mmCIF file of C-alpha atoms in Angstrom:
data_model
loop_
_atom_site.group_PDB
_atom_site.id
_atom_site.type_symbol
_atom_site.label_atom_id
_atom_site.label_comp_id
_atom_site.label_asym_id
_atom_site.label_seq_id
_atom_site.Cartn_x
_atom_site.Cartn_y
_atom_site.Cartn_z
ATOM 1 C CA MET A 1 69.920 50.091 29.167
ATOM 2 C CA THR A 2 68.572 47.861 31.907
ATOM 3 C CA THR A 3 64.864 47.167 31.654
ATOM 4 C CA GLY A 4 62.029 45.007 32.948
ATOM 5 C CA GLY A 5 62.903 41.806 34.767
ATOM 6 C CA GLY A 6 66.532 42.832 35.170
ATOM 7 C CA GLY A 7 67.244 42.373 31.474
ATOM 8 C CA VAL A 8 68.762 44.592 28.830
ATOM 9 C CA GLU A 9 67.622 46.033 25.535
ATOM 10 C CA GLU A 10 69.846 44.676 22.758
ATOM 11 C CA PRO A 11 69.765 46.626 19.487
ATOM 12 C CA THR A 12 68.830 44.708 16.341
ATOM 13 C CA ALA A 13 69.699 45.616 12.782
ATOM 14 C CA GLY A 14 66.896 47.592 11.162
ATOM 15 C CA GLY A 15 64.335 46.956 13.899
ATOM 16 C CA PRO A 16 63.311 47.624 17.501
ATOM 17 C CA ALA A 17 65.518 46.594 20.379
ATOM 18 C CA ARG A 18 65.100 43.034 21.594
ATOM 19 C CA HIS A 19 64.545 42.486 25.317
ATOM 20 C CA LEU A 20 66.968 40.003 26.847
ATOM 21 C CA PRO A 21 66.021 39.052 30.421
ATOM 22 C CA VAL A 22 68.637 37.950 32.923
ATOM 23 C CA LEU A 23 69.771 34.299 32.713
ATOM 24 C CA LEU A 24 67.442 33.582 29.790
ATOM 25 C CA ALA A 25 69.389 30.575 28.479
ATOM 26 C CA GLU A 26 69.753 29.165 31.978
ATOM 27 C CA VAL A 27 66.045 29.644 32.716
ATOM 28 C CA LEU A 28 65.047 27.822 29.534
ATOM 29 C CA ALA A 29 67.490 24.999 30.283
ATOM 30 C CA ALA A 30 65.976 24.516 33.740
ATOM 31 C CA LEU A 31 62.367 25.006 32.635
ATOM 32 C CA GLN A 32 62.560 22.941 29.424
ATOM 33 C CA PRO A 33 59.319 24.286 27.899
ATOM 34 C CA ALA A 34 57.912 22.141 25.091
ATOM 35 C CA GLU A 35 54.974 22.122 22.709
ATOM 36 C CA GLY A 36 51.766 21.422 24.604
ATOM 37 C CA ASP A 37 53.138 22.471 28.005
ATOM 38 C CA ILE A 38 51.397 25.055 30.173
ATOM 39 C CA VAL A 39 53.833 27.362 31.962
ATOM 40 C CA VAL A 40 53.150 30.166 34.437
ATOM 41 C CA ASP A 41 55.313 33.272 34.139
ATOM 42 C CA GLY A 42 54.483 34.690 37.546
ATOM 43 C CA THR A 43 56.350 37.961 36.969
ATOM 44 C CA PHE A 44 55.633 38.913 33.343
ATOM 45 C CA GLY A 45 57.285 42.359 33.494
ATOM 46 C CA ASN A 46 58.419 43.147 29.959
ATOM 47 C CA GLY A 47 57.698 39.629 28.726
ATOM 48 C CA GLY A 48 61.229 38.399 28.021
ATOM 49 C CA TYR A 49 60.777 34.932 29.507
ATOM 50 C CA THR A 50 57.218 34.634 28.196
ATOM 51 C CA ARG A 51 58.253 35.288 24.593
ATOM 52 C CA ALA A 52 60.984 32.645 24.752
ATOM 53 C CA ILE A 53 58.633 30.094 26.313
ATOM 54 C CA LEU A 54 55.982 30.775 23.671
ATOM 55 C CA ASP A 55 58.582 30.468 20.926
ATOM 56 C CA ALA A 56 59.409 27.002 22.302
ATOM 57 C CA GLY A 57 55.808 25.981 21.630
ATOM 58 C CA ALA A 58 54.379 26.078 25.167
ATOM 59 C CA SER A 59 51.357 28.061 26.364
ATOM 60 C CA VAL A 60 51.833 30.719 29.039
ATOM 61 C CA ILE A 61 49.716 32.101 31.855
ATOM 62 C CA ALA A 62 51.337 35.522 32.324
ATOM 63 C CA VAL A 63 50.788 37.043 35.777
ATOM 64 C CA ASP A 64 51.673 40.555 36.909
ATOM 65 C CA ARG A 65 50.179 42.971 39.414
ATOM 66 C CA ASP A 66 51.263 45.960 37.303
ATOM 67 C CA PRO A 67 48.453 47.052 34.918
ATOM 68 C CA SER A 68 50.983 48.438 32.432
ATOM 69 C CA ALA A 69 52.719 45.045 32.230
ATOM 70 C CA ILE A 70 49.396 43.304 31.651
ATOM 71 C CA ALA A 71 48.583 45.789 28.887
ATOM 72 C CA THR A 72 51.824 44.716 27.193
ATOM 73 C CA ALA A 73 50.881 41.056 27.644
ATOM 74 C CA ARG A 74 47.489 41.628 26.042
ATOM 75 C CA GLU A 75 49.124 43.252 23.045
ATOM 76 C CA LEU A 76 51.479 40.288 22.759
ATOM 77 C CA ALA A 77 48.699 37.704 23.085
ATOM 78 C CA SER A 78 47.268 38.345 19.632
ATOM 79 C CA ALA A 79 50.523 37.236 18.009
ATOM 80 C CA TYR A 80 50.452 33.762 19.598
ATOM 81 C CA GLY A 81 47.076 32.358 18.631
ATOM 82 C CA GLY A 82 45.536 32.028 22.056
ATOM 83 C CA ARG A 83 48.567 30.449 23.765
ATOM 84 C CA LEU A 84 49.136 33.488 26.009
ATOM 85 C CA THR A 85 46.691 34.231 28.828
ATOM 86 C CA PRO A 86 47.399 37.515 30.693
ATOM 87 C CA VAL A 87 46.221 37.682 34.317
ATOM 88 C CA GLU A 88 46.417 40.826 36.433
ATOM 89 C CA GLY A 89 47.200 39.622 39.931
ATOM 90 C CA ARG A 90 49.854 38.677 42.484
ATOM 91 C CA PHE A 91 52.016 35.597 42.029
ATOM 92 C CA GLY A 92 51.435 34.839 45.698
ATOM 93 C CA ASP A 93 47.882 33.940 44.607
ATOM 94 C CA LEU A 94 49.251 31.371 42.164
ATOM 95 C CA ALA A 95 47.083 28.506 43.381
ATOM 96 C CA ALA A 96 43.832 30.414 42.849
ATOM 97 C CA ILE A 97 44.994 31.771 39.476
ATOM 98 C CA VAL A 98 45.974 28.355 38.145
ATOM 99 C CA ALA A 99 42.747 26.827 39.483
ATOM 100 C CA THR A 100 40.744 29.106 37.202
ATOM 101 C CA HIS A 101 42.922 28.303 34.181
ATOM 102 C CA GLY A 102 43.091 24.519 34.047
ATOM 103 C CA GLY A 103 44.158 23.395 37.523
ATOM 104 C CA MET A 104 47.733 22.030 37.011
ATOM 105 C CA VAL A 105 50.759 23.267 35.065
ATOM 106 C CA ASP A 106 54.043 21.946 33.659
ATOM 107 C CA GLY A 107 56.289 24.795 34.728
ATOM 108 C CA ILE A 108 56.537 27.988 36.777
ATOM 109 C CA VAL A 109 59.115 30.751 36.425
ATOM 110 C CA LEU A 110 59.493 33.680 38.829
ATOM 111 C CA ASP A 111 61.816 36.672 38.408
ATOM 112 C CA ILE A 112 61.734 38.317 41.824
ATOM 113 C CA GLY A 113 62.010 42.048 42.478
ATOM 114 C CA VAL A 114 61.250 45.342 40.795
ATOM 115 C CA SER A 115 61.662 45.713 37.051
ATOM 116 C CA SER A 116 63.874 48.425 35.629
ATOM 117 C CA MET A 117 60.886 49.474 33.560
ATOM 118 C CA GLN A 118 59.277 50.511 36.857
ATOM 119 C CA ILE A 119 62.448 52.108 38.217
ATOM 120 C CA ASP A 120 62.944 54.144 35.052
ATOM 121 C CA THR A 121 59.466 55.689 35.348
ATOM 122 C CA ALA A 122 59.865 58.517 37.868
ATOM 123 C CA GLU A 123 56.113 58.728 38.487
ATOM 124 C CA ARG A 124 56.156 55.225 39.994
ATOM 125 C CA GLY A 125 58.290 56.488 42.877
ATOM 126 C CA PHE A 126 60.869 53.677 43.011
ATOM 127 C CA SER A 127 63.964 55.670 42.131
ATOM 128 C CA PHE A 128 66.145 57.623 44.552
ATOM 129 C CA GLN A 129 67.800 59.293 41.552
ATOM 130 C CA LYS A 130 64.679 60.668 39.845
ATOM 131 C CA ASP A 131 62.140 62.949 41.485
ATOM 132 C CA GLY A 132 58.638 61.555 41.706
ATOM 133 C CA PRO A 133 55.837 60.867 44.153
ATOM 134 C CA LEU A 134 56.930 58.591 46.997
ATOM 135 C CA ASP A 135 54.787 55.658 45.875
ATOM 136 C CA MET A 136 56.695 52.381 45.151
ATOM 137 C CA ARG A 137 53.561 50.267 44.672
ATOM 138 C CA MET A 138 53.826 47.631 41.956
ATOM 139 C CA GLY A 139 50.031 47.534 41.738
ATOM 140 C CA PRO A 140 47.346 50.219 41.744
ATOM 141 C CA SER A 141 46.160 49.868 45.353
ATOM 142 C CA GLY A 142 47.372 49.736 48.937
ATOM 143 C CA PRO A 143 49.506 52.013 51.157
ATOM 144 C CA THR A 144 52.358 53.897 49.520
ATOM 145 C CA ALA A 145 55.929 54.370 50.682
ATOM 146 C CA ALA A 146 54.901 57.875 51.785
ATOM 147 C CA ASP A 147 52.224 56.352 54.020
ATOM 148 C CA VAL A 148 54.857 54.107 55.594
ATOM 149 C CA VAL A 149 57.511 56.731 56.345
ATOM 150 C CA ASN A 150 54.942 59.287 57.512
ATOM 151 C CA ARG A 151 52.948 57.000 59.797
ATOM 152 C CA LEU A 152 55.035 54.195 61.298
ATOM 153 C CA LYS A 153 56.840 54.513 64.622
ATOM 154 C CA ILE A 154 60.615 54.818 64.877
ATOM 155 C CA GLY A 155 61.078 51.223 65.998
ATOM 156 C CA ASP A 156 58.972 49.828 63.168
ATOM 157 C CA LEU A 157 60.822 51.893 60.564
ATOM 158 C CA ALA A 158 64.167 50.787 61.997
ATOM 159 C CA ARG A 159 63.159 47.114 61.755
ATOM 160 C CA ILE A 160 62.061 47.549 58.138
ATOM 161 C CA PHE A 161 65.318 49.251 57.115
ATOM 162 C CA GLY A 162 67.405 46.811 59.109
ATOM 163 C CA PHE A 163 65.712 43.596 57.995
ATOM 164 C CA TYR A 164 64.632 44.256 54.402
ATOM 165 C CA GLY A 165 67.488 46.615 53.544
ATOM 166 C CA GLU A 166 70.190 45.117 55.765
ATOM 167 C CA GLU A 167 71.004 48.747 56.585
ATOM 168 C CA LYS A 168 73.504 49.108 59.440
ATOM 169 C CA GLN A 169 72.340 52.644 60.246
ATOM 170 C CA ALA A 170 68.634 51.731 60.309
ATOM 171 C CA GLY A 171 68.016 53.301 63.726
ATOM 172 C CA ARG A 172 69.616 56.627 62.854
ATOM 173 C CA ILE A 173 67.718 56.774 59.566
ATOM 174 C CA ALA A 174 64.408 56.066 61.311
ATOM 175 C CA ARG A 175 65.019 58.803 63.872
ATOM 176 C CA ALA A 176 65.959 61.308 61.161
ATOM 177 C CA ILE A 177 62.800 60.500 59.183
ATOM 178 C CA VAL A 178 60.528 60.949 62.190
ATOM 179 C CA ALA A 179 62.238 64.227 63.170
ATOM 180 C CA ARG A 180 61.811 65.628 59.650
ATOM 181 C CA ARG A 181 58.210 64.461 59.165
ATOM 182 C CA ASP A 182 57.244 66.365 62.317
ATOM 183 C CA GLU A 183 58.060 69.499 60.332
ATOM 184 C CA ARG A 184 56.373 68.376 57.112
ATOM 185 C CA PRO A 185 55.434 64.978 55.668
ATOM 186 C CA PHE A 186 57.446 63.227 52.993
ATOM 187 C CA GLU A 187 55.866 63.317 49.538
ATOM 188 C CA ARG A 188 58.716 63.055 46.997
ATOM 189 C CA THR A 189 61.447 60.492 46.371
ATOM 190 C CA LEU A 190 64.369 62.916 46.253
ATOM 191 C CA ASP A 191 63.228 64.500 49.523
ATOM 192 C CA LEU A 192 63.489 61.155 51.319
ATOM 193 C CA ALA A 193 66.720 60.242 49.522
ATOM 194 C CA GLY A 194 68.249 63.512 50.694
ATOM 195 C CA VAL A 195 67.426 62.873 54.340
ATOM 196 C CA VAL A 196 68.757 59.302 54.182
ATOM 197 C CA GLY A 197 71.870 60.442 52.352
ATOM 198 C CA LYS A 198 72.735 62.961 55.069
ATOM 199 C CA VAL A 199 72.525 60.245 57.710
ATOM 200 C CA VAL A 200 74.444 57.537 55.862
ATOM 201 C CA GLY A 201 76.979 59.705 54.081
ATOM 202 C CA ARG A 202 79.120 58.527 51.211
ATOM 203 C CA SER A 203 82.827 57.927 50.814
ATOM 204 C CA PRO A 204 84.632 57.782 47.466
ATOM 205 C CA LYS A 205 84.932 53.992 47.929
ATOM 206 C CA ASP A 206 81.153 53.437 48.109
ATOM 207 C CA LYS A 207 79.788 51.685 45.029
ATOM 208 C CA ILE A 208 76.126 52.363 45.758
ATOM 209 C CA ASP A 209 74.059 55.429 46.581
ATOM 210 C CA PRO A 210 73.549 55.890 50.343
ATOM 211 C CA ALA A 211 69.758 55.659 49.866
ATOM 212 C CA THR A 212 69.905 52.324 48.015
ATOM 213 C CA ARG A 213 69.275 50.013 50.953
ATOM 214 C CA SER A 214 66.551 52.155 52.514
ATOM 215 C CA PHE A 215 64.630 52.477 49.252
ATOM 216 C CA GLN A 216 64.998 48.748 48.665
ATOM 217 C CA ALA A 217 63.610 48.047 52.135
ATOM 218 C CA LEU A 218 60.599 50.308 51.620
ATOM 219 C CA ARG A 219 59.850 48.767 48.222
ATOM 220 C CA ILE A 220 60.003 45.223 49.578
ATOM 221 C CA TYR A 221 57.806 46.172 52.532
ATOM 222 C CA VAL A 222 55.213 48.154 50.555
ATOM 223 C CA ASN A 223 54.755 45.288 48.097
ATOM 224 C CA ASP A 224 55.132 42.451 50.632
ATOM 225 C CA GLU A 225 57.621 40.918 48.209
ATOM 226 C CA LEU A 226 59.057 38.281 50.519
ATOM 227 C CA GLY A 227 55.629 37.213 51.716
ATOM 228 C CA GLU A 228 54.473 36.945 48.103
ATOM 229 C CA LEU A 229 57.492 34.787 47.307
ATOM 230 C CA ALA A 230 56.910 32.440 50.252
ATOM 231 C CA ARG A 231 53.234 32.023 49.294
ATOM 232 C CA ALA A 232 54.142 31.446 45.649
ATOM 233 C CA LEU A 233 56.558 28.647 46.527
ATOM 234 C CA VAL A 234 53.915 26.836 48.556
ATOM 235 C CA ALA A 235 51.407 27.347 45.717
ATOM 236 C CA ALA A 236 53.897 26.026 43.148
ATOM 237 C CA GLU A 237 54.154 22.804 45.126
ATOM 238 C CA GLN A 238 50.368 22.482 44.896
ATOM 239 C CA VAL A 239 49.844 23.237 41.194
ATOM 240 C CA LEU A 240 52.862 21.666 39.459
ATOM 241 C CA LYS A 241 52.273 18.300 37.802
ATOM 242 C CA PRO A 242 54.648 15.438 38.638
ATOM 243 C CA GLY A 243 57.775 16.239 36.636
ATOM 244 C CA GLY A 244 56.802 19.920 36.514
ATOM 245 C CA ARG A 245 59.610 22.433 36.943
ATOM 246 C CA LEU A 246 59.950 25.422 39.256
ATOM 247 C CA VAL A 247 62.541 28.072 38.300
ATOM 248 C CA VAL A 248 63.216 31.168 40.426
ATOM 249 C CA VAL A 249 65.600 34.025 39.630
ATOM 250 C CA SER A 250 66.356 36.331 42.555
ATOM 251 C CA PHE A 251 68.536 39.412 42.993
ATOM 252 C CA HIS A 252 68.639 39.821 46.757
ATOM 253 C CA SER A 253 70.094 37.648 49.502
ATOM 254 C CA LEU A 254 66.816 37.536 51.445
ATOM 255 C CA GLU A 255 64.919 36.317 48.372
ATOM 256 C CA ASP A 256 67.527 33.703 47.567
ATOM 257 C CA ARG A 257 67.568 32.542 51.179
ATOM 258 C CA ILE A 258 63.810 31.852 51.083
ATOM 259 C CA VAL A 259 64.045 29.889 47.829
ATOM 260 C CA LYS A 260 67.102 27.942 49.000
ATOM 261 C CA ARG A 261 65.476 27.054 52.312
ATOM 262 C CA PHE A 262 62.213 25.996 50.679
ATOM 263 C CA LEU A 263 63.817 23.756 48.066
ATOM 264 C CA ARG A 264 66.220 22.249 50.593
ATOM 265 C CA ASP A 265 63.340 21.496 52.944
ATOM 266 C CA ARG A 266 61.230 19.980 50.176
ATOM 267 C CA SER A 267 64.000 17.930 48.549
ATOM 268 C CA SER A 268 66.136 16.675 51.419
ATOM 269 C CA PRO A 269 65.412 13.554 53.456
ATOM 270 C CA PRO A 270 65.246 14.132 57.218
ATOM 271 C CA SER A 271 68.573 13.753 58.992
ATOM 272 C CA GLY A 272 68.675 11.600 62.087
ATOM 273 C CA SER A 273 71.005 10.513 64.837
ATOM 274 C CA ARG A 274 71.348 7.235 66.682
ATOM 275 C CA HIS A 275 71.381 9.309 69.897
ATOM 276 C CA LEU A 276 67.977 10.909 69.195
ATOM 277 C CA PRO A 277 64.446 9.552 68.700
ATOM 278 C CA ASP A 278 63.483 8.500 65.173
ATOM 279 C CA ILE A 279 62.407 11.368 62.904
ATOM 280 C CA ALA A 280 58.992 11.031 61.340
ATOM 281 C CA PRO A 281 59.269 10.422 57.574
ATOM 282 C CA VAL A 282 58.898 13.554 55.458
ATOM 283 C CA THR A 283 57.851 13.433 51.833
ATOM 284 C CA GLN A 284 60.249 14.830 49.256
ATOM 285 C CA THR A 285 58.076 16.934 46.963
ATOM 286 C CA PHE A 286 60.934 18.298 44.825
ATOM 287 C CA VAL A 287 64.195 17.107 43.357
ATOM 288 C CA ALA A 288 66.445 20.165 43.491
ATOM 289 C CA ARG A 289 70.029 20.999 42.635
ATOM 290 C CA ASN A 290 71.970 22.306 45.621
ATOM 291 C CA LYS A 291 74.008 25.045 43.951
ATOM 292 C CA ALA A 292 72.582 28.275 42.555
ATOM 293 C CA VAL A 293 73.306 29.218 38.935
ATOM 294 C CA ALA A 294 74.903 32.637 38.391
ATOM 295 C CA ALA A 295 75.266 34.784 35.298
ATOM 296 C CA SER A 296 78.235 34.279 33.002
ATOM 297 C CA GLU A 297 81.043 36.826 32.962
ATOM 298 C CA ASN A 298 79.895 37.979 29.544
ATOM 299 C CA GLU A 299 76.320 38.603 30.695
ATOM 300 C CA ALA A 300 77.490 40.354 33.854
ATOM 301 C CA ARG A 301 79.601 42.731 31.746
ATOM 302 C CA ARG A 302 76.682 43.428 29.413
ATOM 303 C CA ASN A 303 74.162 43.900 32.212
ATOM 304 C CA PRO A 304 75.474 44.956 35.667
ATOM 305 C CA ARG A 305 72.253 43.896 37.400
ATOM 306 C CA ALA A 306 72.910 40.296 36.371
ATOM 307 C CA ARG A 307 75.893 40.173 38.730
ATOM 308 C CA SER A 308 73.632 39.612 41.720
ATOM 309 C CA ALA A 309 71.225 37.223 39.976
ATOM 310 C CA LYS A 310 70.877 33.658 41.250
ATOM 311 C CA LEU A 311 68.783 30.904 39.706
ATOM 312 C CA ARG A 312 67.460 27.986 41.716
ATOM 313 C CA SER A 313 65.192 25.258 40.401
ATOM 314 C CA GLY A 314 63.423 22.076 41.348
ATOM 315 C CA ILE A 315 61.462 19.268 39.691
ATOM 316 C CA ARG A 316 58.172 18.186 41.253
ATOM 317 C CA THR A 317 57.951 14.588 42.424
ATOM 318 C CA ASN A 318 54.879 12.344 42.647
ATOM 319 C CA GLU A 319 54.486 12.979 46.382
ATOM 320 C CA PRO A 320 51.447 14.961 47.586
ATOM 321 C CA ALA A 321 52.016 18.617 48.455
ATOM 322 C CA ARG A 322 52.726 19.467 52.053
ATOM 323 C CA THR A 323 50.838 22.154 53.940
ATOM 324 C CA GLY A 324 52.420 25.450 54.921
ATOM 325 C CA SER A 325 56.018 26.609 54.892
ATOM 326 C CA ASP A 326 58.495 28.032 57.374
ATOM 327 C CA ALA A 327 60.228 29.970 54.579
ATOM 328 C CA LEU A 328 60.199 33.207 56.559
ATOM 329 C CA ASP A 329 58.901 34.511 59.867
ATOM 330 C CA PHE A 330 57.349 37.975 59.628
ATOM 331 C CA ALA A 331 56.224 38.160 63.242
ATOM 332 C CA ALA A 332 58.704 40.871 64.258
ATOM 333 C CA LEU A 333 57.726 43.238 61.445
ATOM 334 C CA PRO A 334 54.730 45.595 61.354
ATOM 335 C CA SER A 335 51.893 44.592 59.047
ATOM 336 C CA LEU A 336 50.640 46.879 56.311
ATOM 337 C CA ALA A 337 47.141 45.921 57.405
ATOM 338 C CA ASP A 338 47.866 47.533 60.790
ATOM 339 C CA LEU A 339 49.368 50.757 59.423
ATOM 340 C CA PRO A 340 48.203 53.529 61.769
ATOM 341 C CA GLU A 341 46.130 56.391 60.478
ATOM 342 C CA SER A 342 47.869 59.702 59.885
ATOM 343 C CA GLY A 343 48.303 61.555 63.141
ATOM 344 C CA ASP A 344 47.968 58.470 65.381
#
């Protein structure tokens, strides 16, 4: 069974199942946690990476916006003699979190996206296969997916489905949602999935449910996942010690694109041309490998979600952190802060 952080539950003889997160060996090889290190697990989830890092002798600041995940972290903390510090919060606020817990760290690991623990709980509203309230929030506050589909205009909905979900029929889906909500608002996951499914349709060759991309888009939008990632990368540059390691596991092309662009920008010298004016020198704040690491064939067979996983990593240099990042432009997308009131 797939579970938190994209991992699987592996049965053990005579005991509870052991959680194996995606690319665990590869993450540890890139992170290289050691006794005395302080590492931030910015997406604690079910704690798979955190346990392995603690077992290597390092201390962990475990961050998650999900109260249930933090409850698990607090239970785990007692077994590690004060080396685990749970923090309920967003990994996009990494700089502020680390500032209150020592100031600089030796490593940061991020496992981007929703955990299967959240998907498997129908009441959380992430699943298009299980009936539940149309929520999708990873944390306890903020607008829900129901607020989004019931209140945004057709054009805004189409941009969300098209950009975050890479859905080719985004416009038709948006129009169908607005037409149906005029009759009655959306409140349940299967209700929305049914409307989307009728628009998209499904052929025997399709490997995914027709609602997959639309639900993914809503989840990313509701939780500002790409914005959180971009902010976390900039924060990592600020709080990693020289020689500190950043490791990011992503499952979606948009996520991977942000990480790839950031690390390439921070690790590559500026390119010039004898036909153009000299380029101002740019500091290289990371040393990064150019190629993403993928799951082995064995892991992909054991855990289907691992097939889309990509790991990218970088090592912090001695250069001072830069300011800002062009990792992603959100200007064309509606802001949750500007979500219109019902009936507007």
